[in-house]
CSV table of C-alpha atoms in Angstrom, one decimal:
chain,number,residue,atom,x,y,z
A,1,UNK,CA,-127.4,-34.5,-280.2
A,2,UNK,CA,-126.4,-30.9,-280.9
A,3,UNK,CA,-123.5,-30.7,-278.3
A,4,UNK,CA,-122.0,-33.9,-279.9
A,5,UNK,CA,-122.2,-32.3,-283.4
A,6,UNK,CA,-120.7,-29.1,-282.1
A,7,UNK,CA,-117.8,-30.8,-280.4
A,8,UNK,CA,-117.1,-33.1,-283.4
A,9,UNK,CA,-117.2,-30.1,-285.8
A,10,UNK,CA,-114.8,-28.1,-283.6
A,11,UNK,CA,-112.4,-31.0,-283.2
A,12,UNK,CA,-112.3,-31.7,-287.0
A,13,UNK,CA,-111.9,-28.0,-287.9
A,14,UNK,CA,-109.1,-27.6,-285.4
A,15,UNK,CA,-107.2,-30.8,-286.3
A,16,UNK,CA,-107.4,-30.3,-290.0
A,17,UNK,CA,-106.4,-26.6,-289.8
A,18,UNK,CA,-103.4,-27.5,-287.5
A,19,UNK,CA,-102.2,-30.3,-289.8
A,20,UNK,CA,-102.5,-28.3,-293.0
A,21,UNK,CA,-100.9,-25.2,-291.4
A,22,UNK,CA,-97.8,-27.2,-290.4
A,23,UNK,CA,-97.6,-28.6,-294.0
A,24,UNK,CA,-98.0,-25.3,-295.7
A,25,UNK,CA,-95.3,-23.7,-293.5
A,26,UNK,CA,-92.7,-25.8,-295.2
A,27,UNK,CA,-90.9,-24.4,-298.3
A,28,UNK,CA,-91.5,-27.6,-300.3
A,29,UNK,CA,-95.3,-27.1,-300.0
A,30,UNK,CA,-97.0,-26.2,-303.3
A,31,UNK,CA,-98.8,-23.4,-301.4
A,32,UNK,CA,-95.7,-21.9,-299.9
A,33,UNK,CA,-95.6,-18.2,-300.5
A,34,UNK,CA,-92.6,-16.4,-298.9
A,35,UNK,CA,-93.2,-13.2,-297.0
A,36,UNK,CA,-90.0,-11.3,-297.3
A,37,UNK,CA,-89.2,-8.8,-294.6
A,38,UNK,CA,-89.2,-5.1,-295.5
A,39,UNK,CA,-89.0,-1.7,-293.7
A,40,UNK,CA,-92.5,-2.1,-292.3
A,41,UNK,CA,-92.2,-5.7,-291.2
A,42,UNK,CA,-91.9,-6.9,-287.6
A,43,UNK,CA,-90.2,-10.1,-288.8
A,44,UNK,CA,-86.6,-10.4,-289.9
A,45,UNK,CA,-86.5,-13.6,-292.1
A,46,UNK,CA,-88.7,-15.1,-294.8
A,47,UNK,CA,-91.9,-16.7,-293.5
A,48,UNK,CA,-94.7,-18.5,-295.4
A,49,UNK,CA,-97.9,-16.6,-295.7
A,50,UNK,CA,-100.1,-19.6,-296.7
A,51,UNK,CA,-101.6,-20.1,-293.3
A,52,UNK,CA,-104.9,-18.6,-294.4
A,53,UNK,CA,-105.3,-21.2,-297.1
A,54,UNK,CA,-105.0,-23.9,-294.4
A,55,UNK,CA,-107.4,-22.2,-292.1
A,56,UNK,CA,-110.0,-21.6,-294.7
A,57,UNK,CA,-109.7,-25.1,-296.2
A,58,UNK,CA,-110.5,-26.6,-292.8
A,59,UNK,CA,-113.4,-24.1,-292.3
A,60,UNK,CA,-114.9,-24.9,-295.6
A,61,UNK,CA,-114.4,-28.7,-295.5
A,62,UNK,CA,-116.0,-29.0,-292.1
A,63,UNK,CA,-118.6,-26.3,-292.8
A,64,UNK,CA,-119.8,-28.0,-296.1
A,65,UNK,CA,-120.0,-31.3,-294.3
A,66,UNK,CA,-122.0,-30.0,-291.4
A,67,UNK,CA,-124.3,-27.5,-293.2
A,68,UNK,CA,-124.7,-29.7,-296.3
A,69,UNK,CA,-125.8,-32.6,-294.1
A,70,UNK,CA,-128.3,-30.3,-292.4
A,71,UNK,CA,-129.5,-29.0,-295.8
A,72,UNK,CA,-129.0,-25.5,-294.5
A,73,UNK,CA,-128.7,-23.0,-297.3
A,74,UNK,CA,-128.3,-19.9,-295.1
A,75,UNK,CA,-124.5,-20.2,-295.2
A,76,UNK,CA,-124.3,-20.4,-299.0
A,77,UNK,CA,-124.0,-16.6,-299.7
A,78,UNK,CA,-121.4,-16.1,-297.1
A,79,UNK,CA,-119.5,-19.1,-298.3
A,80,UNK,CA,-119.6,-17.8,-301.8
A,81,UNK,CA,-118.4,-14.4,-300.7
A,82,UNK,CA,-115.5,-16.0,-298.8
A,83,UNK,CA,-114.5,-18.0,-301.9
A,84,UNK,CA,-114.4,-14.9,-304.1
A,85,UNK,CA,-112.4,-12.9,-301.6
A,86,UNK,CA,-110.0,-15.8,-300.8
A,87,UNK,CA,-109.3,-16.4,-304.5
A,88,UNK,CA,-108.6,-12.8,-305.3
A,89,UNK,CA,-106.5,-12.4,-302.1
A,90,UNK,CA,-104.5,-15.6,-303.1
A,91,UNK,CA,-103.7,-14.1,-306.5
A,92,UNK,CA,-102.7,-10.8,-304.7
A,93,UNK,CA,-100.4,-12.8,-302.4
A,94,UNK,CA,-98.8,-14.4,-305.4
A,95,UNK,CA,-98.6,-11.2,-307.5
A,96,UNK,CA,-99.7,-7.9,-306.2
A,97,UNK,CA,-103.0,-6.6,-307.6
A,98,UNK,CA,-103.9,-2.9,-308.0
A,99,UNK,CA,-105.5,-1.5,-304.8
A,100,UNK,CA,-108.4,-0.2,-306.9
A,101,UNK,CA,-109.2,-3.7,-308.2
A,102,UNK,CA,-109.1,-5.2,-304.8
A,103,UNK,CA,-111.4,-2.5,-303.4
A,104,UNK,CA,-113.8,-3.1,-306.3
A,105,UNK,CA,-114.0,-6.8,-305.5
A,106,UNK,CA,-114.6,-5.9,-301.8
A,107,UNK,CA,-117.5,-3.6,-302.7
A,108,UNK,CA,-119.0,-6.2,-305.1
A,109,UNK,CA,-118.8,-8.9,-302.4
A,110,UNK,CA,-120.6,-6.5,-300.0
A,111,UNK,CA,-123.3,-5.8,-302.5
A,112,UNK,CA,-123.7,-9.5,-303.2
A,113,UNK,CA,-124.3,-10.2,-299.5
A,114,UNK,CA,-126.8,-7.4,-299.3
A,115,UNK,CA,-128.6,-8.9,-302.3
A,116,UNK,CA,-128.7,-12.2,-300.4
A,117,UNK,CA,-130.5,-10.5,-297.5
A,118,UNK,CA,-127.6,-9.7,-295.2
A,119,UNK,CA,-127.8,-6.0,-294.4
A,120,UNK,CA,-127.8,-3.7,-291.4
A,121,UNK,CA,-131.4,-2.5,-290.8
A,122,UNK,CA,-131.0,-1.2,-287.3
A,123,UNK,CA,-128.3,0.7,-285.5
A,124,UNK,CA,-128.5,0.6,-281.8
A,125,UNK,CA,-126.9,1.6,-278.5
A,126,UNK,CA,-128.1,0.7,-275.0
A,127,UNK,CA,-131.7,1.9,-274.8
A,128,UNK,CA,-131.5,3.6,-278.2
A,129,UNK,CA,-132.6,2.1,-281.6
A,130,UNK,CA,-132.5,3.7,-285.1
A,131,UNK,CA,-134.4,2.0,-288.0
A,132,UNK,CA,-132.5,2.7,-291.2
A,133,UNK,CA,-134.0,3.6,-294.5
A,134,UNK,CA,-133.3,1.4,-297.4
A,135,UNK,CA,-130.5,3.4,-299.0
A,136,UNK,CA,-128.8,4.2,-295.6
A,137,UNK,CA,-128.9,0.5,-294.9
A,138,UNK,CA,-127.2,-0.4,-298.1
A,139,UNK,CA,-124.5,2.3,-297.7
A,140,UNK,CA,-123.9,1.5,-294.1
A,141,UNK,CA,-123.6,-2.2,-294.8
A,142,UNK,CA,-121.2,-1.7,-297.7
A,143,UNK,CA,-119.0,0.5,-295.6
A,144,UNK,CA,-119.1,-1.9,-292.6
A,145,UNK,CA,-118.2,-5.0,-294.7
A,146,UNK,CA,-115.5,-3.3,-296.8
A,147,UNK,CA,-113.9,-1.7,-293.7
A,148,UNK,CA,-113.8,-5.0,-291.8
A,149,UNK,CA,-112.2,-6.8,-294.8
A,150,UNK,CA,-109.5,-4.2,-294.9
A,151,UNK,CA,-108.9,-3.5,-291.3
A,152,UNK,CA,-108.5,-7.3,-290.6
A,153,UNK,CA,-105.8,-7.1,-293.3
A,154,UNK,CA,-104.2,-4.0,-291.7
A,155,UNK,CA,-104.1,-5.6,-288.3
A,156,UNK,CA,-102.5,-8.9,-289.5
A,157,UNK,CA,-99.0,-7.6,-289.0
A,158,UNK,CA,-97.7,-9.4,-285.8
A,159,UNK,CA,-97.2,-13.0,-284.9
A,160,UNK,CA,-100.4,-14.5,-283.3
A,161,UNK,CA,-102.4,-11.3,-283.5
A,162,UNK,CA,-105.1,-11.9,-286.2
A,163,UNK,CA,-105.2,-15.5,-285.3
A,164,UNK,CA,-105.9,-14.7,-281.7
A,165,UNK,CA,-108.6,-12.1,-282.5
A,166,UNK,CA,-110.3,-14.8,-284.7
A,167,UNK,CA,-110.2,-17.4,-281.9
A,168,UNK,CA,-111.5,-15.0,-279.2
A,169,UNK,CA,-113.9,-13.0,-281.4
A,170,UNK,CA,-115.7,-15.9,-283.1
A,171,UNK,CA,-115.8,-18.0,-279.9
A,172,UNK,CA,-117.5,-15.0,-278.2
A,173,UNK,CA,-120.1,-14.8,-281.0
A,174,UNK,CA,-120.6,-18.6,-280.7
A,175,UNK,CA,-121.2,-18.2,-277.0
A,176,UNK,CA,-123.7,-15.4,-277.6
A,177,UNK,CA,-125.4,-17.6,-280.2
A,178,UNK,CA,-125.7,-20.4,-277.6
A,179,UNK,CA,-127.5,-18.1,-275.2
A,180,UNK,CA,-129.7,-17.0,-278.1
A,181,UNK,CA,-130.4,-20.6,-279.0
A,182,UNK,CA,-129.4,-20.2,-282.6
A,183,UNK,CA,-127.7,-23.5,-283.5
A,184,UNK,CA,-126.6,-22.6,-287.0
A,185,UNK,CA,-125.0,-19.4,-285.8
A,186,UNK,CA,-123.2,-21.3,-283.0
A,187,UNK,CA,-121.9,-24.0,-285.4
A,188,UNK,CA,-120.6,-21.5,-288.0
A,189,UNK,CA,-118.7,-19.4,-285.5
A,190,UNK,CA,-117.3,-22.4,-283.6
A,191,UNK,CA,-116.0,-23.9,-286.8
A,192,UNK,CA,-114.1,-20.7,-287.7
A,193,UNK,CA,-112.8,-20.2,-284.1
A,194,UNK,CA,-111.6,-23.9,-284.0
A,195,UNK,CA,-109.8,-23.6,-287.4
A,196,UNK,CA,-108.2,-20.4,-286.2
A,197,UNK,CA,-106.9,-22.1,-283.1
A,198,UNK,CA,-105.3,-24.8,-285.2
A,199,UNK,CA,-103.6,-22.1,-287.2
A,200,UNK,CA,-102.6,-20.1,-284.1
A,201,UNK,CA,-100.6,-23.0,-282.7
A,202,UNK,CA,-98.1,-22.5,-285.6
A,203,UNK,CA,-98.5,-18.7,-285.8
A,204,UNK,CA,-97.9,-17.9,-282.2
A,205,UNK,CA,-94.6,-16.0,-281.6
A,206,UNK,CA,-92.1,-16.9,-283.0
A,207,UNK,CA,-94.4,-17.6,-286.0
A,208,UNK,CA,-93.6,-20.3,-288.5
A,209,UNK,CA,-96.3,-19.1,-290.8
A,210,UNK,CA,-98.6,-16.1,-291.5
A,211,UNK,CA,-102.2,-16.1,-292.7
A,212,UNK,CA,-101.6,-13.7,-295.6
A,213,UNK,CA,-104.3,-11.7,-297.3
A,214,UNK,CA,-106.1,-14.9,-298.2
A,215,UNK,CA,-106.9,-15.5,-294.6
A,216,UNK,CA,-107.2,-11.9,-293.2
A,217,UNK,CA,-109.5,-10.5,-296.0
A,218,UNK,CA,-111.8,-13.5,-295.8
A,219,UNK,CA,-112.0,-13.6,-292.0
A,220,UNK,CA,-112.7,-9.8,-292.0
A,221,UNK,CA,-115.7,-10.5,-294.2
A,222,UNK,CA,-116.8,-13.4,-292.0
A,223,UNK,CA,-116.6,-11.2,-288.9
A,224,UNK,CA,-118.5,-8.4,-290.5
A,225,UNK,CA,-121.2,-10.7,-291.7
A,226,UNK,CA,-121.5,-12.6,-288.4
A,227,UNK,CA,-122.0,-9.3,-286.5
A,228,UNK,CA,-124.8,-8.3,-288.9
A,229,UNK,CA,-126.3,-11.8,-288.8
A,230,UNK,CA,-126.3,-11.8,-285.0
A,231,UNK,CA,-127.9,-8.3,-284.8
A,232,UNK,CA,-130.5,-9.0,-287.5
A,233,UNK,CA,-131.6,-12.3,-285.8
A,234,UNK,CA,-131.8,-10.4,-282.5
A,235,UNK,CA,-129.1,-12.6,-280.9
A,236,UNK,CA,-127.4,-9.5,-279.7
A,237,UNK,CA,-127.5,-5.8,-280.5
A,238,UNK,CA,-125.1,-4.5,-283.2
A,239,UNK,CA,-122.9,-2.6,-280.7
A,240,UNK,CA,-122.2,-5.8,-278.8
A,241,UNK,CA,-120.7,-7.4,-281.9
A,242,UNK,CA,-118.7,-4.3,-282.5
A,243,UNK,CA,-117.4,-4.4,-278.9
A,244,UNK,CA,-116.2,-8.0,-279.4
A,245,UNK,CA,-114.0,-7.0,-282.3
A,246,UNK,CA,-113.1,-3.6,-281.0
A,247,UNK,CA,-109.4,-4.3,-280.4
A,248,UNK,CA,-109.1,-4.4,-284.2
A,249,UNK,CA,-111.7,-1.8,-285.0
A,250,UNK,CA,-110.6,0.9,-282.6
A,251,UNK,CA,-106.8,0.6,-283.4
A,252,UNK,CA,-107.4,0.5,-287.2
A,253,UNK,CA,-109.9,3.3,-287.2
A,254,UNK,CA,-108.1,5.7,-284.9
A,255,UNK,CA,-104.8,5.1,-286.8
A,256,UNK,CA,-106.6,5.8,-290.1
A,257,UNK,CA,-108.0,9.1,-288.7
A,258,UNK,CA,-104.7,10.1,-287.3
A,259,UNK,CA,-103.0,9.6,-290.7
A,260,UNK,CA,-105.8,11.4,-292.5
A,261,UNK,CA,-105.7,14.5,-290.3
A,262,UNK,CA,-101.9,14.6,-290.6
A,263,UNK,CA,-102.3,14.8,-294.4
A,264,UNK,CA,-100.7,11.4,-295.0
A,265,UNK,CA,-101.7,9.1,-297.8
A,266,UNK,CA,-104.1,6.8,-295.9
A,267,UNK,CA,-104.1,4.0,-298.5
A,268,UNK,CA,-100.4,3.5,-298.5
A,269,UNK,CA,-98.8,0.7,-296.3
A,270,UNK,CA,-97.4,1.9,-293.0
A,271,UNK,CA,-96.3,0.7,-289.6
A,272,UNK,CA,-98.1,3.1,-287.3
A,273,UNK,CA,-100.8,0.9,-285.8
A,274,UNK,CA,-100.6,1.0,-282.0
A,275,UNK,CA,-99.6,-2.7,-281.8
A,276,UNK,CA,-96.7,-2.0,-284.2
A,277,UNK,CA,-95.7,1.1,-282.3
A,278,UNK,CA,-95.6,-0.9,-279.1
A,279,UNK,CA,-93.3,-3.5,-280.7
A,280,UNK,CA,-91.0,-0.8,-282.1
A,281,UNK,CA,-90.9,0.8,-278.6
A,282,UNK,CA,-89.1,-2.3,-277.3
A,283,UNK,CA,-91.8,-4.8,-276.4
A,284,UNK,CA,-91.4,-8.3,-277.6
A,285,UNK,CA,-93.9,-9.9,-280.0
A,286,UNK,CA,-94.9,-12.3,-277.4
A,287,UNK,CA,-95.4,-9.7,-274.7
A,288,UNK,CA,-97.3,-7.4,-277.0
A,289,UNK,CA,-99.6,-10.1,-278.4
A,290,UNK,CA,-100.4,-11.4,-274.8
A,291,UNK,CA,-101.4,-7.9,-273.9
A,292,UNK,CA,-103.7,-7.9,-276.9
A,293,UNK,CA,-105.2,-11.2,-275.9
A,294,UNK,CA,-106.0,-9.7,-272.5
A,295,UNK,CA,-107.8,-6.9,-274.3
A,296,UNK,CA,-109.7,-9.3,-276.6
A,297,UNK,CA,-110.8,-11.6,-273.8
A,298,UNK,CA,-111.8,-8.6,-271.6
A,299,UNK,CA,-113.9,-7.1,-274.5
A,300,UNK,CA,-115.6,-10.4,-275.2
A,301,UNK,CA,-116.4,-11.1,-271.5
A,302,UNK,CA,-117.7,-7.5,-271.1
A,303,UNK,CA,-119.8,-7.9,-274.3
A,304,UNK,CA,-121.2,-11.2,-273.1
A,305,UNK,CA,-122.0,-9.8,-269.6
A,306,UNK,CA,-123.6,-6.6,-271.1
A,307,UNK,CA,-125.7,-8.6,-273.5
A,308,UNK,CA,-126.9,-11.0,-270.8
A,309,UNK,CA,-127.7,-8.2,-268.3
A,310,UNK,CA,-130.0,-6.2,-270.6
A,311,UNK,CA,-129.6,-3.3,-268.1
A,312,UNK,CA,-129.3,0.0,-270.0
A,313,UNK,CA,-127.2,1.9,-267.3
A,314,UNK,CA,-124.9,-1.0,-266.9
A,315,UNK,CA,-124.5,-1.3,-270.6
A,316,UNK,CA,-123.6,2.4,-270.9
A,317,UNK,CA,-121.2,1.8,-268.1
A,318,UNK,CA,-119.5,-0.9,-270.1
A,319,UNK,CA,-119.2,1.3,-273.1
A,320,UNK,CA,-117.8,4.2,-271.1
A,321,UNK,CA,-115.3,1.9,-269.4
A,322,UNK,CA,-113.9,0.7,-272.7
A,323,UNK,CA,-113.7,4.2,-274.1
A,324,UNK,CA,-111.5,5.0,-271.0
A,325,UNK,CA,-109.4,1.9,-271.4
A,326,UNK,CA,-108.6,2.6,-275.0
A,327,UNK,CA,-107.7,6.2,-274.3
A,328,UNK,CA,-105.3,5.0,-271.6
A,329,UNK,CA,-103.9,2.3,-273.9
A,330,UNK,CA,-103.2,4.8,-276.6
A,331,UNK,CA,-101.6,7.3,-274.1
A,332,UNK,CA,-99.4,4.5,-272.7
A,333,UNK,CA,-98.1,3.5,-276.2
A,334,UNK,CA,-97.3,7.2,-276.9
A,335,UNK,CA,-95.5,7.3,-273.6
A,336,UNK,CA,-93.4,4.2,-274.4
A,337,UNK,CA,-92.4,5.8,-277.7
A,338,UNK,CA,-91.5,9.0,-276.0
A,339,UNK,CA,-89.2,7.2,-273.6
A,340,UNK,CA,-87.5,5.3,-276.4
A,341,UNK,CA,-86.9,8.5,-278.3
A,342,UNK,CA,-85.4,10.2,-275.3
A,343,UNK,CA,-83.2,7.2,-274.7
A,344,UNK,CA,-82.0,7.2,-278.3
A,345,UNK,CA,-81.2,10.9,-278.1
A,346,UNK,CA,-79.3,10.6,-274.8
A,347,UNK,CA,-77.2,7.6,-276.0
A,348,UNK,CA,-76.4,9.2,-279.4
A,349,UNK,CA,-72.9,10.4,-280.4
A,350,UNK,CA,-71.5,13.5,-278.8
A,351,UNK,CA,-70.7,16.2,-281.4
């Protein structure tokens, strides 16, 4: 019975999201919000940024039907948190809100989820496990949720990128939940992944629609919460969930640290994420996003294999491998930029 419910939920979430995304991409839609290109944009003409509304509407419509019918209240706090974030982000998409106000909402949402019982109580690595004290747990959880909300927003700057991370990341969590025999966890992640796939069909390069802050902020919160949920229910260790979303986490975190140590204003908008630098080095949107999909799939497969193996040396080997891969990736992007700069100088006017 569960496989039928799972398949039906996935199909309905996908189909509804796809249909609504197509409708919201049209200028005559009441939800149409034009994203005008600027100096930081990777697009050159106005595009609707209402895709997140379609994605979330499908997620909530199917989710309420499924979990309401199952009389499962475990999803209520996360659903409420998503509604708050989505509403504030929608207002921000319409008329920009002050960064401090947005951050305050993010912190309050994180505190609300903690009050509902969703908090990091253990931080682990292969063979190592740290039990957190109450106040460390609260602080760690707030930082994790707020950072994931914002980094998802930061990384939503290229056609098909955030949508692809959502499909791959939440599908990987669903697969881990299947192995862990947690049906509620599997359903919740599958519904999100399927809705993201419907959106991605319209968002893949060249995109006809973006997800906007409404989608990215809420999905970042969902990703953070699902990683905590999976860890606290012993479906997988915390580091496995972090590895699944590491293509976003590593790029955003390393970029933030680079800007900080250079003395730049870290909260100002910029175009220095590694995926943006790759596009500005001459790679097409499609080629760049396909490379990112390879990274996402490889991370998810590695995380799944490591979680299934339960072999400490092998798990440390997986982590070491990914540290090496990311170092090589960052070095390659810097090399592409260097080549482009040399080419620009050599083709410049002769004085």
